[in-house]
XYZ file of C-alpha atoms in Angstrom:
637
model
C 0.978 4.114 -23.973
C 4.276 4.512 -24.964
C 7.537 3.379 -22.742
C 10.503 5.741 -23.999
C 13.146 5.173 -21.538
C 14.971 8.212 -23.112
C 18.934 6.613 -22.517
C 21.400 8.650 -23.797
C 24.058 7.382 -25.948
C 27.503 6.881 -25.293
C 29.691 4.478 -22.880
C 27.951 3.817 -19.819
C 30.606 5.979 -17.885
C 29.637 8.875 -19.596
C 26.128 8.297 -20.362
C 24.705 11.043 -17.471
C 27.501 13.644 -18.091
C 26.266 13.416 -21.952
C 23.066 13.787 -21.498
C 23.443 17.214 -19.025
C 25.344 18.704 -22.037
C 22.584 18.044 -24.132
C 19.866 19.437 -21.795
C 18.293 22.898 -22.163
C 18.223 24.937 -19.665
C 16.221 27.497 -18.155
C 18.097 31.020 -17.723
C 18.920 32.075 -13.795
C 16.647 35.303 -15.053
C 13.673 33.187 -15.820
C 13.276 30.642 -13.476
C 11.260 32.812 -11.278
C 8.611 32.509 -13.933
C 7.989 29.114 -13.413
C 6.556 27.015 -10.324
C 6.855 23.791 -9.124
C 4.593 21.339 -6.870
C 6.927 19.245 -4.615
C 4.724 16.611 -3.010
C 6.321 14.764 0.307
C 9.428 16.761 2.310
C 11.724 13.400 3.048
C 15.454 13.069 1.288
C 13.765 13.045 -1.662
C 11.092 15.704 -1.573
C 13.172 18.250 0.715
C 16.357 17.953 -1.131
C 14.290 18.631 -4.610
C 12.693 21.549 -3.320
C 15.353 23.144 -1.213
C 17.529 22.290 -4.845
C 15.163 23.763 -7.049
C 14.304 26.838 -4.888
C 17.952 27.763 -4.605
C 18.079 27.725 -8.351
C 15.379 30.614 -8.344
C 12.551 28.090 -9.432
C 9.061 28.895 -7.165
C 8.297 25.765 -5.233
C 5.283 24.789 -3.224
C 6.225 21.912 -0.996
C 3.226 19.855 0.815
C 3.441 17.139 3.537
C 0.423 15.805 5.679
C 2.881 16.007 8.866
C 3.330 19.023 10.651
C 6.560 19.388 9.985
C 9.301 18.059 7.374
C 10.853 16.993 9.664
C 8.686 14.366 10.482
C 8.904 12.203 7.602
C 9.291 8.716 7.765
C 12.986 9.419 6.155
C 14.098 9.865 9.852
C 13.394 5.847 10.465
C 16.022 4.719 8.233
C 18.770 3.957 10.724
C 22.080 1.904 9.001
C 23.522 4.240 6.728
C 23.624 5.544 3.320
C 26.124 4.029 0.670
C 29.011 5.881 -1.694
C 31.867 4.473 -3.975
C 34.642 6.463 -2.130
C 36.935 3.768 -1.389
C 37.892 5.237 2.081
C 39.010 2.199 3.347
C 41.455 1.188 0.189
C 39.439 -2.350 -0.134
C 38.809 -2.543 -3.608
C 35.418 -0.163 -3.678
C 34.768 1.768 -6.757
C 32.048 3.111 -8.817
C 31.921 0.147 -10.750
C 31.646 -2.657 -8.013
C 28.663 -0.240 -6.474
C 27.209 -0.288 -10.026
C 27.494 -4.084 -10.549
C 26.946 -4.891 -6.730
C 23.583 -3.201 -7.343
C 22.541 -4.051 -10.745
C 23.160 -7.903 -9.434
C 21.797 -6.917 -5.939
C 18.214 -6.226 -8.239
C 19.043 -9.606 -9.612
C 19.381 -8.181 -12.473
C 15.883 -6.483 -13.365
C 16.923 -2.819 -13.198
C 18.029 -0.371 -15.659
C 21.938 -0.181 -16.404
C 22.165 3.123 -17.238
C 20.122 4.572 -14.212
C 22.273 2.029 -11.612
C 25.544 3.830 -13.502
C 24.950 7.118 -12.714
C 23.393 6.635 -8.862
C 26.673 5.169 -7.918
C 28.349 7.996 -9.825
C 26.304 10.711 -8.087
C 27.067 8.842 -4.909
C 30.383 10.200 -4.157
C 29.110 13.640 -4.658
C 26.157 13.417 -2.059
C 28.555 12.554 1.168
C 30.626 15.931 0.167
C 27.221 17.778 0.324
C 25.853 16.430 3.480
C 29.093 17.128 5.271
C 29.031 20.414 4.057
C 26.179 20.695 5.715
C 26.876 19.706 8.724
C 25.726 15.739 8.786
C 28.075 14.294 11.501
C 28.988 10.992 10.173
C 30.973 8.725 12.145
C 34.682 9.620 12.015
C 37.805 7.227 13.114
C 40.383 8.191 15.646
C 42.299 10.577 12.542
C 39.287 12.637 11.684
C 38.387 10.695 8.013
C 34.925 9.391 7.809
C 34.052 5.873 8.869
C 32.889 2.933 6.981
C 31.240 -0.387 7.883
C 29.864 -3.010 5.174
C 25.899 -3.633 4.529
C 24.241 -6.880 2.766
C 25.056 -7.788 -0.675
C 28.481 -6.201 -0.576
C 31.898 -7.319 0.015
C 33.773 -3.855 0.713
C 32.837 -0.622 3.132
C 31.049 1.653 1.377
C 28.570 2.736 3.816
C 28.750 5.921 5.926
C 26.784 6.242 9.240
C 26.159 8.113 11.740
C 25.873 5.884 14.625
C 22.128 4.158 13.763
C 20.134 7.418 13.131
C 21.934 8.254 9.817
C 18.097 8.848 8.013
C 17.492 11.323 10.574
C 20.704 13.438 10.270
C 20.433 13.219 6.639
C 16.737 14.714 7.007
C 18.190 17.297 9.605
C 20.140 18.473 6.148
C 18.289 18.774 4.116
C 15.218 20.219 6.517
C 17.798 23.296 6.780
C 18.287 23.556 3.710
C 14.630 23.933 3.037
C 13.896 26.505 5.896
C 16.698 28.591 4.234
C 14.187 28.727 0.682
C 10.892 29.206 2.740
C 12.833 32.064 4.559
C 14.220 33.230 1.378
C 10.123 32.750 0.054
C 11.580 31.009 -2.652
C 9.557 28.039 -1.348
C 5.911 27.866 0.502
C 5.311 25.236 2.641
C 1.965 23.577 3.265
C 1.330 20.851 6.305
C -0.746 19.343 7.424
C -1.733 19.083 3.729
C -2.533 15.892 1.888
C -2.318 15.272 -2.117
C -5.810 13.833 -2.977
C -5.545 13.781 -6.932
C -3.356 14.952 -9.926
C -4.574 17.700 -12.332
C -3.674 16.676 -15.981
C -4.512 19.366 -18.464
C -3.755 18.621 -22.577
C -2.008 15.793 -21.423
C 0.516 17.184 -18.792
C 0.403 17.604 -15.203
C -0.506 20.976 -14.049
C -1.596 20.296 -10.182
C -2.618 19.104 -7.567
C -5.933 19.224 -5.536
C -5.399 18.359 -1.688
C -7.222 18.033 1.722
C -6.048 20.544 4.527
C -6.251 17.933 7.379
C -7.086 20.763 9.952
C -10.170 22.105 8.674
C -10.729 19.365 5.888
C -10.868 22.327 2.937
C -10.434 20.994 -0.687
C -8.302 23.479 -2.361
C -6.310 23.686 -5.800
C -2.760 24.516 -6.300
C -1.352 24.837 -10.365
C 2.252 24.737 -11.478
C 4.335 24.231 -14.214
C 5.328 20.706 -13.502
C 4.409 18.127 -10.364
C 6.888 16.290 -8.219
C 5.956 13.153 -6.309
C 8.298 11.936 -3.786
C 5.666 10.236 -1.373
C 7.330 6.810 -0.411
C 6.458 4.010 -1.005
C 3.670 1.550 -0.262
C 4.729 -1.390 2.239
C 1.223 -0.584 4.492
C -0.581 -2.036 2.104
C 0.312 -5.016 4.547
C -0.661 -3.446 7.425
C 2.426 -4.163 9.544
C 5.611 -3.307 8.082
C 8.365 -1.137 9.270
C 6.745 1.846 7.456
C 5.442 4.662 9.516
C 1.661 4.476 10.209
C 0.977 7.118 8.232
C 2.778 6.110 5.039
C 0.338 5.257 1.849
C 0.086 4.756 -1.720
C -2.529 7.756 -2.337
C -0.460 9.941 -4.284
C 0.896 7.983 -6.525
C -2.428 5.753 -6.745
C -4.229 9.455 -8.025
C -1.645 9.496 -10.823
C -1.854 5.983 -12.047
C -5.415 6.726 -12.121
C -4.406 9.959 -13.988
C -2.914 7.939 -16.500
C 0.648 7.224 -14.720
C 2.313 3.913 -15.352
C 2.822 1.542 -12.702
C 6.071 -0.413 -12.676
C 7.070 -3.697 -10.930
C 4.228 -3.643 -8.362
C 4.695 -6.878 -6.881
C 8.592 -5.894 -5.912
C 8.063 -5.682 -2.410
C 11.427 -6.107 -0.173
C 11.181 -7.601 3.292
C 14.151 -6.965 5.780
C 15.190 -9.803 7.829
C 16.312 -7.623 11.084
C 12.794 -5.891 12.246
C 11.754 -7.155 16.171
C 9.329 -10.148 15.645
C 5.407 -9.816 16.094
C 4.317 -10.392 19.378
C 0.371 -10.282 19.132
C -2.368 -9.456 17.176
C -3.130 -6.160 18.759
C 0.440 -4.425 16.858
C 0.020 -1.829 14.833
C 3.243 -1.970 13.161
C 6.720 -2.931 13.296
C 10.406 -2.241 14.702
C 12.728 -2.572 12.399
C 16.383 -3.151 13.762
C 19.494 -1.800 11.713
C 20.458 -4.072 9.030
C 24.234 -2.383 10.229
C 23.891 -5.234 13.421
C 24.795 -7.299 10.678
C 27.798 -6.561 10.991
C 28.898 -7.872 14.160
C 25.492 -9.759 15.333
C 26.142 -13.509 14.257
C 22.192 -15.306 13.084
C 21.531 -18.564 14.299
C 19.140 -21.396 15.570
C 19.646 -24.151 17.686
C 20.049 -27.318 15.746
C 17.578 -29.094 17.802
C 13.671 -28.289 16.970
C 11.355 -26.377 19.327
C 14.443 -25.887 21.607
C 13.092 -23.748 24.117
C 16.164 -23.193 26.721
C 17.602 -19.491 27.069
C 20.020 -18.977 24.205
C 22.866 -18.504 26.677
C 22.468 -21.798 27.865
C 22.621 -24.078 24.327
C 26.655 -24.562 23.960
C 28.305 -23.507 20.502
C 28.109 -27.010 19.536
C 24.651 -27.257 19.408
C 24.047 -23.826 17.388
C 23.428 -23.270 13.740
C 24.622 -20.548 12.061
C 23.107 -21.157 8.788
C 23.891 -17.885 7.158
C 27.343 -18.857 7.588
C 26.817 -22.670 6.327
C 24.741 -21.781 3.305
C 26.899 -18.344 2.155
C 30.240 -18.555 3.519
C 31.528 -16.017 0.781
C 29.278 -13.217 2.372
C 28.063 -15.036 5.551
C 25.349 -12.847 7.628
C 25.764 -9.772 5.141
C 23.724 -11.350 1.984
C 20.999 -9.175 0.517
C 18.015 -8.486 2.603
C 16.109 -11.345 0.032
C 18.218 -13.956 0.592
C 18.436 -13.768 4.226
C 14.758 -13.390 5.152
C 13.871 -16.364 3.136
C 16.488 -18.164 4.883
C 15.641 -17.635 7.870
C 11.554 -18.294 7.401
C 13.231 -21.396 5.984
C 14.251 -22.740 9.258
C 11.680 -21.392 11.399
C 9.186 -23.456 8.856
C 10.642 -26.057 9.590
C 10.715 -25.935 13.089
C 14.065 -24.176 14.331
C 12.649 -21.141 15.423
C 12.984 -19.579 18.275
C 10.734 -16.957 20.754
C 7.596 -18.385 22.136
C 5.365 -18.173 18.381
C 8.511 -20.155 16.946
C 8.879 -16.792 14.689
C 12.135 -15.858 15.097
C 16.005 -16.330 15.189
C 18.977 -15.119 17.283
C 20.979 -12.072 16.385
C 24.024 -12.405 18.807
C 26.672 -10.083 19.926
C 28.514 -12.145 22.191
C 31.740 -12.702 19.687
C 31.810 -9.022 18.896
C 31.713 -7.627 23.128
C 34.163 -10.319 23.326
C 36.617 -8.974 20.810
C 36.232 -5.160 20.868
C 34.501 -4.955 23.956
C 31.847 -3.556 25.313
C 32.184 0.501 24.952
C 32.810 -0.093 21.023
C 29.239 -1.832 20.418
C 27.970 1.158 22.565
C 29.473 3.542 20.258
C 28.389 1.955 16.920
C 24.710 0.422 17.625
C 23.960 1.830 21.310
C 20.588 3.896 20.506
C 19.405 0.701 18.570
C 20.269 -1.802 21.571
C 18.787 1.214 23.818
C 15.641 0.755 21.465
C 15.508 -3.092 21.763
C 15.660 -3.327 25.389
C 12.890 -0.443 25.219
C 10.299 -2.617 23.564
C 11.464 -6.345 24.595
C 11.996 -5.533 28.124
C 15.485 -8.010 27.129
C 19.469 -6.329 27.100
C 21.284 -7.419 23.976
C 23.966 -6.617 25.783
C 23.633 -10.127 27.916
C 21.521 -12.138 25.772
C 20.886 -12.523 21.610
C 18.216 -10.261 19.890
C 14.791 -12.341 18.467
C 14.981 -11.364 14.358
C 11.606 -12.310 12.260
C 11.761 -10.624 8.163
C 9.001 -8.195 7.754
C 7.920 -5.808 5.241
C 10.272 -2.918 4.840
C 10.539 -0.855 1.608
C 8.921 -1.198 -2.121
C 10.937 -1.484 -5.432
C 8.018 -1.125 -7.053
C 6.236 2.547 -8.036
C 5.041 4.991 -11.091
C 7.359 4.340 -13.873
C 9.801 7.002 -14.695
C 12.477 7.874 -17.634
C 15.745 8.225 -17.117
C 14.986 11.767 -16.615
C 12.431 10.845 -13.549
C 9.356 11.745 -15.295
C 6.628 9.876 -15.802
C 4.293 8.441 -18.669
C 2.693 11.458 -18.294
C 4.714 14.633 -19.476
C 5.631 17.078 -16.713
C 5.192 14.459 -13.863
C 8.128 13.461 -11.972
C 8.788 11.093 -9.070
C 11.555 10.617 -7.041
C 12.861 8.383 -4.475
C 10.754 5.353 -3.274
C 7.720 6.587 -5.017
C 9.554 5.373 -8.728
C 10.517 1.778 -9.731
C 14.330 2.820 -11.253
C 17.234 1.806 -9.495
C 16.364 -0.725 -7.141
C 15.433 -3.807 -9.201
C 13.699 -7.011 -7.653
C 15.645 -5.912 -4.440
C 17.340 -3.081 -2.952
C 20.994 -3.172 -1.128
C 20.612 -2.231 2.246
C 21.962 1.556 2.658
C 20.797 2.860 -1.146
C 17.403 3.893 -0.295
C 19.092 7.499 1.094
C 21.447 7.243 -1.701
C 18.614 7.253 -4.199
C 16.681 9.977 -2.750
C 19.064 12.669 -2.217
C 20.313 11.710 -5.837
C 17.390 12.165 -7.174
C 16.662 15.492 -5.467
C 19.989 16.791 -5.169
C 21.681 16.106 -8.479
C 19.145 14.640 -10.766
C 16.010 16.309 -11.021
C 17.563 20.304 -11.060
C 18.850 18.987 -14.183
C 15.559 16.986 -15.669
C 13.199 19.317 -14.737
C 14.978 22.059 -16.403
C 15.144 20.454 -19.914
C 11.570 20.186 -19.479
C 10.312 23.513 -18.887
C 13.040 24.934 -21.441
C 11.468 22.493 -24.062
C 7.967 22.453 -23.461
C 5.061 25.270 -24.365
C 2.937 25.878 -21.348
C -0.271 28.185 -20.945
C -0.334 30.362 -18.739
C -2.994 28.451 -15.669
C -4.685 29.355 -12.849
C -7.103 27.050 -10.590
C -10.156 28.341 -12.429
C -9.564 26.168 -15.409
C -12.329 23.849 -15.100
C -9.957 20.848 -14.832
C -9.375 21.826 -11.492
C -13.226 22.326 -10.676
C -13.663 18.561 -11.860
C -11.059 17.248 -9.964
C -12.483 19.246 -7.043
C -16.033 17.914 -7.526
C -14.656 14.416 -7.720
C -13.060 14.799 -4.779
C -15.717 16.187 -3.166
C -17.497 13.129 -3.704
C -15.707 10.420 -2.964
C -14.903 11.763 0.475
C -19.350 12.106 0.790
C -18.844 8.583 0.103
C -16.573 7.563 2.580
C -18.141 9.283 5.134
C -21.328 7.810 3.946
C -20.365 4.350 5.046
C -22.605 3.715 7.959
C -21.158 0.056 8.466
C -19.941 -1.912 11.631
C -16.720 -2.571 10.742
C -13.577 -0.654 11.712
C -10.937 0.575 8.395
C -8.667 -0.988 11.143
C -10.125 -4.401 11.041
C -10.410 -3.982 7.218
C -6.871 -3.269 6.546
C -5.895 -5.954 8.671
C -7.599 -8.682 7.236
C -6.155 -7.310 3.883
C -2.593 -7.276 5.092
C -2.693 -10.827 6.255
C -3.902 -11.766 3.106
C -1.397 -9.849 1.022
C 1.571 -11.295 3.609
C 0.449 -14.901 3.250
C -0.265 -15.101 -0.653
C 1.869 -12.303 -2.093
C 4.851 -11.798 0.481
C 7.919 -13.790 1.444
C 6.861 -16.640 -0.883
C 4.162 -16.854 -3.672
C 2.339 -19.485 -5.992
C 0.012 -19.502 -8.276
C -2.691 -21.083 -6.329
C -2.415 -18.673 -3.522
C -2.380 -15.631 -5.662
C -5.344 -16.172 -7.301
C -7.220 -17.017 -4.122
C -6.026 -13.371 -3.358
C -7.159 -12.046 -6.440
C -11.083 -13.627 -5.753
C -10.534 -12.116 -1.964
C -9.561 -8.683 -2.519
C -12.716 -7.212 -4.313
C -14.870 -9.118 -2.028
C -12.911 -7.281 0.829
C -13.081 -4.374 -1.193
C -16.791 -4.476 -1.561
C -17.051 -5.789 2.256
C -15.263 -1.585 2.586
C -17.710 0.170 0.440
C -20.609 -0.890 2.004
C -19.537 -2.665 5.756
C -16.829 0.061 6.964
C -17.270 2.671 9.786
C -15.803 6.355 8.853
C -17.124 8.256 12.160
C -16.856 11.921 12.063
C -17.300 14.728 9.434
C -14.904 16.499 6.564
C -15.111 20.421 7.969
C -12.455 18.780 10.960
C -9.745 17.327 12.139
C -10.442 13.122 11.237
C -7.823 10.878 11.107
C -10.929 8.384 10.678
C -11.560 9.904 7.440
C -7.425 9.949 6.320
C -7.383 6.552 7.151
C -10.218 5.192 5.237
C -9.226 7.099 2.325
C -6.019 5.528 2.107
C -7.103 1.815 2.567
C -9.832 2.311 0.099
C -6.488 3.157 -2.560
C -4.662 -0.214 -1.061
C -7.697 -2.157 -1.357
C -7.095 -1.400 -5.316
C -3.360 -1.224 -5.304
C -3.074 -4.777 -3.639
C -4.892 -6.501 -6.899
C -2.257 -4.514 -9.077
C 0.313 -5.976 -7.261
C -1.115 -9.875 -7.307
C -1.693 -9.553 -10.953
C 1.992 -8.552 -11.611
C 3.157 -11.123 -9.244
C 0.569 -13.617 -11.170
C 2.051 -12.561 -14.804
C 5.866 -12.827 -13.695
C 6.334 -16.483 -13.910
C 9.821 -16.577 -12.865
C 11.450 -15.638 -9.316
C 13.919 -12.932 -8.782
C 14.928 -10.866 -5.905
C 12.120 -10.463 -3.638
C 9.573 -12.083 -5.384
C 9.984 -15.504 -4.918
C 7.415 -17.990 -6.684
C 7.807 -21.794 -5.414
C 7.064 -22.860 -8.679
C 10.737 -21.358 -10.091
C 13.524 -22.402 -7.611
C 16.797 -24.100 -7.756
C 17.130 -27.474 -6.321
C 18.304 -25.717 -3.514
C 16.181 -23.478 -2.937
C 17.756 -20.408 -4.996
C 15.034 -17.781 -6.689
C 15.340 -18.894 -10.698
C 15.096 -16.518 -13.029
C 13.424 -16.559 -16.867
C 15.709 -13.601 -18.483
C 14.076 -15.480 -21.793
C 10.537 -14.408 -21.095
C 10.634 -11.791 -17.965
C 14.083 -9.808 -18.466
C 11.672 -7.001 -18.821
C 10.066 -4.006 -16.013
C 6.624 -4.427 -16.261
C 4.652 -1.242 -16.636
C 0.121 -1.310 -15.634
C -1.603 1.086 -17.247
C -4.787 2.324 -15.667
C -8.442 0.976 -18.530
C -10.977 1.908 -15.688
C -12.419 0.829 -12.774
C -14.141 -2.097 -14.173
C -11.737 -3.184 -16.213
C -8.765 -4.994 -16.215
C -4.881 -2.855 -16.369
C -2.835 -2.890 -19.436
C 0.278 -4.297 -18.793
C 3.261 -2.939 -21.085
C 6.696 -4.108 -21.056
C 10.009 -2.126 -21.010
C 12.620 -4.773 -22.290
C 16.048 -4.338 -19.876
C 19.061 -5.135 -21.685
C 22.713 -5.570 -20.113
C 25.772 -5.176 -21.750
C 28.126 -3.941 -18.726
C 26.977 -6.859 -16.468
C 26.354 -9.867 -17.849
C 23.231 -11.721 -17.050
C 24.557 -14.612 -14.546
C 23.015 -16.777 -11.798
C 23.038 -15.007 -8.761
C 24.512 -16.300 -6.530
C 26.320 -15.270 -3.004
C 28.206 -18.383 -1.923
């Protein structure tokens, strides 16, 4: 295997408008020749299909929901970032490009950092065109506020539901192709395996999750933009629904893997109250803002947070980072503050938790103004705590949130294998070892707005396809595999629930490869996980049949691919003997507890390649090199 980045030459401030020159394209009177699979309908998916249909392309678009609208895009609530400068503070496309390239502590690619924040201006313009109502101030000009890792406003909201305005978007922009029939949609539809023919991808073969049919769809070229992976924990802030399966099929297709072990955790989501949760809330990393974090300074204090004076507070945030106080990156804070609930300055009855406090901010803008920024989220809050954070602090705990990690793509988006492309969460390429708060939406709609019309173009203009239809017999294979493995599943005649499974894997993957890891504890995971995975194949409890309706069935399926994707990601964490970002190994810290890289030996993204089921990944290394911002401690104090 073979990792060809494919950077164009040139200054890093021209490298993207370059490379467009230099791209084929595909004549407006052929376009209708080709198709295009679009798997997943969030910012990424939607946007790249509503793009890519409007450009006369033929796109089928497939999500297991019933409706686009339902992706788990909508649950992103803070905002989505830009370099416009709208507030005159010093913002520009450089300090977003260096803010995020040192945000990833420094283990992301230059040249794909460069030209999302140069794209980023252009995707506010086309979501107010159509129609995204961002927050305005009292003259009419779009609002700001800041987000971690970030000393300017650069982030544009709309109050704390910007994911799901941004989705409203581009789900219009959709309908407009599939009434057009420039695109055909398919829900209710789930992506159970990648069709590679002569070495490029050709299709897909899915599930319909109505009437459990296998069926075959061919194309020109595939698009994943699935999400990402954070339920391989179990609880995280991820809808229950998100999974790994797509982009599991590919690597297993012969799709790289990149950075596995990345896994952010987001130090605002409502703490866990029992064993019984499902999943959990995650609360705005925008509270930030104007919430203040503390403690009491005093261990196990149990009083009511409105009765421990100022004095005997600690807002360690503050004390430890006084350049960037309560907005440093989602990393840094959520280690912080398992810091000092380890050591016994928690707060909530588990101890898990710390105070996110409004008081200062009702007292200086009042009460109305706090409505008008945050009010659905405190609405939310008091919803599931049954406590107003308009009178007393909101309990904090970190949780899983969002992977860096994914297939690994070139800077055109594609994949290791030709005429694959991935998008958004589902790729490794602009996030790093951690991701600033408010570029997740920035990413996606880059990628499918203003990226991949481009990318996808040069590829079909430059590539020789045959003419396919789902007779080839790599589509009956992939079929019959299919087939098979969902016999299996439903073969299982075990006693123990894919619930109870998944949990015990999630627990194992949050204590030994989450917040913190060692050596020692990741290879007690790697010894657990095939004995859990065995404990599945054999022990588990799939009730029901495939000719129906079976959520049992969807389920299983997609812990049996995190069962395998959570030894991928303990290996990489295993191999990567430094820490940066979010993966933090106790071994490699600063006296004071700061992550410590090894740019000597791991200034590198590390790429898995798939040797078989019984034995052990490849792992390849694409060597990151910066000459724009110099590798430095990172540091936010």
């Amino acid at each position: 295997m073979e990792l060809n980045a494919n950077l164009p030459f040139g200054p890093i401030e021209q490298k993207w408008d370059l490379k467009r020159f230099e791209m084929k394209l595909v004549s407006p009177a052929n376009r209708h020749k080709h198709s295009i699979i679009v798997v997943g309908s969030g910012l990424a998916g939607a946007s790249a299909a509503a793009s890519l249909a409007e450009q006369g392309y033929y796109v089928q678009c497939f999500c297991y929901h019933d409706s686009p609208r339902r992706a788990h895009s909508i649950a992103a609530q803070g905002g989505i970032n830009a370099a416009k400068n709208y507030q005159n503070d010093g913002d520009s496309i450089y300090r977003l490009f260096y803010d995020t390239v040192k945000g990833g502590d420094f283990r992301s690619r230059e040249a794909n950092v460069y030209r999302l924040a140069q794209i980023s201006v252009n995707i506010i313009d086309q979501c107010v065109a159509q129609g995204v109502p961002f927050a305005r101030e009292y003259s009419g000009l779009l609002d700001n506020r800041s987000f971690g890792g970030a000393q300017v406003s650069r982030t544009f909201y709309a109050r704390g539901q910007t994911g799901q305005q941004l989705l409203l978007g581009a789900y219009q922009a959709l309908e407009h192709q599939i009434a057009a029939r420039q695109v055909k949609m398919f829900p209710r539809t789930e992506m159970l395996d990648l069709v590679v023919i002569d070495g490029h991808a050709r299709g897909i073969v899915t599930r319909n999750l109505i009437t459990g049919k296998i069926q075959s769809f061919v194309a020109d070229a595939v698009i994943l933009a699935t999400g990402g992976y954070g339920n391989v924990f179990y609880l995280s802030t991820n809808a229950k629904h998100s999974n790994a399966t797509a982009i599991w099929r590919a690597y297993k297709r012969g799709a790289a893997f990149a950075n596995p072990c990345f896994t952010q955790i987001h130090p605002t989501c409502i703490p866990v109250t029992g064993h019984y949760q499902s999943k959990l809330t995650l609360m705005s990393e925008s509270l930030r803002n104007d919430g203040r974090i503390w403690v009491p300074e005093q261990k196990k204090d149990r009083r009511p947070p409105n009765q421990i004076p100022e004095s005997e507070r600690d807002y360690f945030l503050e004390r430890r980072y006084p350049s960037f106080g309560n907005l440093v990156p989602r990393d840094v804070a959520s280690r912080a503050a398992k810091e000092v609930c380890d050591e016994g300055f928690g707060v909530g009855e588990s101890g898990f938790g710390v105070y996110l406090d409004f008081a200062d901010a009702i007292k200086s803008v009042g009460v109305p103004v706090i409505n008008e920024r945050y009010g659905n989220l405190f609405e939310m809050y008091e919803r599931i705590t049954a406590e107003n954070p308009y009178e007393v602090p909101m309990r904090i705990y970190p949780a899983v949130h969002y992977t860096m990690g994914g297939l690994w793509v070139d800077y055109n988006l594609m994949s290791t294998i030709p005429g694959l492309f991935v998008l958004g969460e589902a790729n490794f390429s602009d996030h790093g070892a951690n991701r600033l708060g408010a570029s997740a939406l920035m990413q996606g709609l880059a990628d499918g707005y203003f990226i991949i019309p481009y990318t996808i173009g040069n590829y079909l203009a430059t590539t020789n396809l045959d003419k396919l239809g789902i007779e080839h017999p790599a589509f009956t294979v992939t079929e019959n595999d299919i087939t098979l493995r969902v016999k299996r599943l439903l073969g299982i005649s075990g006693k123990r629930t894919v619930d109870s499974l998944h949990q015990e894997l999630g627990k194992l993957m949050w204590n030994e490869c989450g917040m913190v890891r060692n050596e020692a504890g990741l290879r007690h995971a790697l010894a657990k996980i095939p004995q859990l995975r065995e404990e599945f194949w054999h022990n588990a409890n799939v009730l029901g049949g495939n000719d129906e309706f079976n959520q049992a069935l969807e389920k299983a399926g997609r812990v049996a691919d995190f069962l395998e994707l959570a030894e991928l990601m303990c290996r990489d964490a295993l191999q990567r003997e430094e820490s940066c970002g979010c993966h933090f190994r106790e071994e490699f810290q600063t006296p004071d507890g700061e992550a410590q890289r090894d740019d000597e030996h791991f200034c590198y993204a590390s790429a898995w390649e798939y040797a078989g089921d019984d034995k052990q990944p490849v792992l390849h290394k694409e060597p990151l090199s910066f000459e724009y911002v110099p590798l430095t401690k990172r540091s936010y104090k």
